[in-house]
CSV table of C-alpha atoms in Angstrom, one decimal:
chain,number,residue,atom,x,y,z
M,1,MET,CA,6.1,-82.4,-23.2
M,2,SER,CA,6.2,-85.6,-25.1
M,3,VAL,CA,5.4,-86.2,-28.8
M,4,SER,CA,4.2,-89.5,-30.2
M,5,THR,CA,2.4,-90.7,-33.4
M,6,TYR,CA,-0.8,-92.8,-33.4
M,7,TRP,CA,-2.8,-93.6,-36.5
M,8,ASP,CA,-0.7,-91.2,-38.5
M,9,VAL,CA,-1.6,-88.3,-36.2
M,10,LYS,CA,1.0,-86.4,-34.3
M,11,TYR,CA,0.1,-86.6,-30.6
M,12,VAL,CA,1.5,-84.0,-28.2
M,13,PHE,CA,1.0,-84.3,-24.4
M,14,LYS,CA,1.4,-81.1,-22.4
M,15,LYS,CA,0.0,-80.7,-18.9
M,16,SER,CA,-2.7,-78.1,-18.3
M,17,ASP,CA,-2.1,-75.6,-15.5
M,18,PRO,CA,-4.1,-76.9,-12.5
M,19,GLU,CA,-4.9,-73.4,-11.2
M,20,LEU,CA,-6.3,-72.5,-14.6
M,21,VAL,CA,-8.3,-75.7,-14.8
M,22,ARG,CA,-9.8,-74.9,-11.4
M,23,LYS,CA,-10.7,-71.4,-12.6
M,24,GLY,CA,-12.3,-72.9,-15.7
M,25,PHE,CA,-14.4,-75.3,-13.7
M,26,GLU,CA,-15.5,-72.4,-11.4
M,27,VAL,CA,-16.5,-70.2,-14.4
M,28,ALA,CA,-18.3,-73.2,-15.9
M,29,ASN,CA,-20.1,-73.6,-12.6
M,30,LEU,CA,-19.2,-77.3,-12.4
M,31,LYS,CA,-21.5,-79.0,-9.9
M,32,PRO,CA,-21.4,-82.3,-8.0
M,33,GLY,CA,-22.6,-85.2,-10.0
M,34,GLU,CA,-22.1,-83.6,-13.4
M,35,LEU,CA,-20.2,-85.5,-16.1
M,36,VAL,CA,-16.9,-84.1,-17.4
M,37,VAL,CA,-15.6,-85.7,-20.6
M,38,GLU,CA,-12.0,-84.9,-21.4
M,39,LEU,CA,-10.8,-85.4,-24.9
M,40,GLY,CA,-7.2,-86.5,-24.7
M,41,CYS,CA,-7.0,-86.8,-20.9
M,42,GLY,CA,-3.3,-87.4,-20.6
M,43,ASP,CA,-2.5,-88.1,-16.9
M,44,ALA,CA,-6.1,-87.4,-15.7
M,45,GLN,CA,-5.1,-84.5,-13.5
M,46,ASN,CA,-8.0,-82.4,-14.7
M,47,LEU,CA,-10.5,-85.2,-14.1
M,48,ILE,CA,-9.1,-85.7,-10.6
M,49,ILE,CA,-9.6,-82.0,-9.9
M,50,ALA,CA,-13.1,-82.2,-11.2
M,51,ALA,CA,-13.9,-85.2,-8.9
M,52,LYS,CA,-12.0,-84.3,-5.8
M,53,GLU,CA,-12.7,-80.5,-5.7
M,54,PHE,CA,-16.0,-80.2,-7.5
M,55,GLY,CA,-17.7,-83.6,-6.8
M,56,ALA,CA,-18.1,-84.2,-10.5
M,57,ARG,CA,-17.8,-87.5,-12.4
M,58,GLY,CA,-15.3,-87.8,-15.2
M,59,ILE,CA,-14.5,-89.9,-18.2
M,60,GLY,CA,-11.3,-89.4,-20.0
M,61,ILE,CA,-10.5,-90.7,-23.5
M,62,GLU,CA,-6.8,-91.2,-24.2
M,63,ILE,CA,-5.1,-92.8,-27.2
M,64,ASN,CA,-1.6,-93.2,-25.7
M,65,PRO,CA,-1.3,-96.4,-23.7
M,66,GLN,CA,1.5,-95.0,-21.5
M,67,ARG,CA,-0.7,-92.0,-20.6
M,68,VAL,CA,-3.6,-94.4,-19.9
M,69,ALA,CA,-1.5,-96.4,-17.4
M,70,GLU,CA,-0.3,-93.1,-15.8
M,71,ALA,CA,-3.9,-91.8,-15.6
M,72,LEU,CA,-5.1,-95.0,-14.0
M,73,SER,CA,-2.3,-94.9,-11.4
M,74,ASN,CA,-3.1,-91.2,-10.6
M,75,ILE,CA,-6.8,-91.9,-10.3
M,76,HIS,CA,-6.0,-94.8,-7.9
M,77,GLU,CA,-3.6,-92.7,-5.9
M,78,ALA,CA,-6.1,-89.8,-5.6
M,79,GLY,CA,-8.8,-92.3,-4.5
M,80,VAL,CA,-11.4,-91.3,-7.1
M,81,GLU,CA,-11.8,-94.7,-8.9
M,82,ASP,CA,-15.5,-94.4,-8.1
M,83,LYS,CA,-15.9,-91.1,-10.0
M,84,VAL,CA,-13.3,-91.2,-12.8
M,85,GLU,CA,-13.0,-93.6,-15.7
M,86,ILE,CA,-10.4,-93.7,-18.4
M,87,ILE,CA,-11.1,-95.2,-21.9
M,88,HIS,CA,-8.1,-96.2,-24.0
M,89,GLY,CA,-9.2,-95.1,-27.5
M,90,ASN,CA,-9.7,-92.4,-30.0
M,91,PHE,CA,-12.0,-89.6,-28.9
M,92,MET,CA,-13.2,-89.1,-32.5
M,93,ASP,CA,-15.1,-92.4,-31.8
M,94,ALA,CA,-16.6,-91.1,-28.5
M,95,GLU,CA,-19.7,-89.2,-29.7
M,96,ASP,CA,-21.9,-91.3,-27.5
M,97,LEU,CA,-19.9,-90.0,-24.4
M,98,ILE,CA,-20.0,-86.5,-25.6
M,99,ALA,CA,-23.8,-86.7,-25.9
M,100,LYS,CA,-24.0,-87.6,-22.2
M,101,ALA,CA,-21.5,-84.9,-21.0
M,102,ASP,CA,-22.4,-81.8,-19.1
M,103,LEU,CA,-19.0,-80.3,-19.7
M,104,VAL,CA,-16.3,-81.2,-22.3
M,105,TYR,CA,-12.7,-80.3,-21.5
M,106,CYS,CA,-10.1,-80.2,-24.2
M,107,TYR,CA,-6.5,-79.0,-24.8
M,108,LEU,CA,-6.2,-79.7,-28.5
M,109,THR,CA,-4.7,-78.0,-31.5
M,110,PRO,CA,-6.8,-75.7,-33.6
M,111,GLN,CA,-6.9,-78.3,-36.4
M,112,VAL,CA,-8.2,-81.0,-34.0
M,113,ASN,CA,-10.7,-78.6,-32.5
M,114,GLU,CA,-12.2,-78.2,-35.9
M,115,LEU,CA,-12.4,-82.0,-36.3
M,116,VAL,CA,-14.3,-82.4,-33.0
M,117,LYS,CA,-16.4,-79.3,-33.4
M,118,PRO,CA,-19.2,-81.0,-35.5
M,119,MET,CA,-19.7,-83.5,-32.6
M,120,LEU,CA,-19.8,-80.8,-30.0
M,121,GLU,CA,-22.3,-78.7,-31.9
M,122,LYS,CA,-24.9,-81.4,-31.8
M,123,TYR,CA,-25.4,-81.3,-28.0
M,124,PRO,CA,-26.4,-78.8,-25.3
M,125,LEU,CA,-23.3,-78.8,-23.3
M,126,ARG,CA,-20.5,-76.6,-21.9
M,127,VAL,CA,-17.0,-76.6,-23.4
M,128,LEU,CA,-13.7,-75.6,-21.9
M,129,SER,CA,-10.8,-75.3,-24.4
M,130,LEU,CA,-7.3,-74.5,-23.2
M,131,THR,CA,-5.2,-72.2,-25.4
M,132,PHE,CA,-7.2,-72.6,-28.6
M,133,SER,CA,-10.7,-71.3,-29.4
M,134,PHE,CA,-13.3,-72.8,-31.7
M,135,SER,CA,-13.6,-70.8,-34.9
M,136,GLY,CA,-17.1,-69.4,-35.4
M,137,TRP,CA,-18.1,-69.7,-31.7
M,138,THR,CA,-18.3,-66.7,-29.4
M,139,PRO,CA,-16.8,-67.6,-26.0
M,140,THR,CA,-19.1,-67.1,-23.0
M,141,ALA,CA,-15.9,-66.2,-21.1
M,142,ILE,CA,-12.2,-66.1,-21.7
M,143,ILE,CA,-10.2,-67.1,-18.5
M,144,ASP,CA,-6.9,-65.4,-18.0
M,145,GLY,CA,-6.6,-65.0,-21.7
M,146,LYS,CA,-5.7,-68.7,-22.0
M,147,MET,CA,-8.9,-70.7,-21.7
M,148,TYR,CA,-12.1,-70.4,-23.7
M,149,TYR,CA,-15.4,-71.3,-22.1
M,150,TYR,CA,-18.5,-71.9,-24.2
M,151,ASP,CA,-22.0,-72.4,-22.8
M,152,ARG,CA,-23.8,-74.0,-25.8
M,153,ARG,CA,-26.9,-75.1,-23.9
M,154,GLU,CA,-29.2,-72.2,-25.0
M,155,GLU,CA,-27.7,-72.0,-28.5
M,156,VAL,CA,-28.4,-75.7,-29.2
M,157,ALA,CA,-31.9,-75.5,-27.6
M,158,GLU,CA,-32.7,-72.5,-29.8
M,159,THR,CA,-31.6,-74.4,-32.9
M,160,GLU,CA,-33.6,-77.4,-31.9
M,161,THR,CA,-36.7,-75.3,-31.3
M,162,LYS,CA,-36.2,-73.6,-34.7
M,163,ILE,CA,-36.0,-77.0,-36.4
M,164,VAL,CA,-39.2,-78.2,-34.7
M,165,ARG,CA,-41.0,-75.0,-35.8
M,166,GLU,CA,-39.8,-75.4,-39.3
M,167,LYS,CA,-40.9,-79.1,-39.3
M,168,ASN,CA,-44.3,-78.1,-38.0
M,169,LEU,CA,-44.6,-75.4,-40.7
M,170,ILE,CA,-43.7,-77.9,-43.5
M,171,GLU,CA,-46.2,-80.4,-42.1
M,172,LYS,CA,-48.9,-77.8,-42.1
M,173,ILE,CA,-48.1,-76.8,-45.7
M,174,LEU,CA,-48.2,-80.4,-46.8
M,175,GLU,CA,-51.5,-81.0,-45.1
M,176,SER,CA,-53.0,-78.0,-46.9
M,177,LEU,CA,-52.0,-79.4,-50.3
């Protein structure tokens, strides 16, 4: 494990257990061609698993330049440059990527989970979170007591439908005035 500081934020890199990641992807029913976005991708091992073993595409966002270099080297060595991309940057600036994701993978602290939660709640996607759950969300599954899987597709769709119904009701009320 290594600890660094970027933009006054303590950054800790700790590898995910590859077997647990595989189980998480299986539970999430990751399919070929789906997009996995990893927030803080470290050495890209999880995205490589998604690409090689599940046929998924992956985009990792990593703030540490040393990890970016390691990730790019690992992607090249694994031969998945056509499926996996690494972006050197802050994942708090990556809402446009999150919006396109089918699955978001994260291994973040509880405090950072709370920071990214508002972005994740906007989109109908699946989320895998290693070690730490998201407060207020009910996991669809808990894998080996260590990984939380959330399928938010129906929940977001229900919320969007409710908003449309409320908007239509408001419009009808305004028309009748």
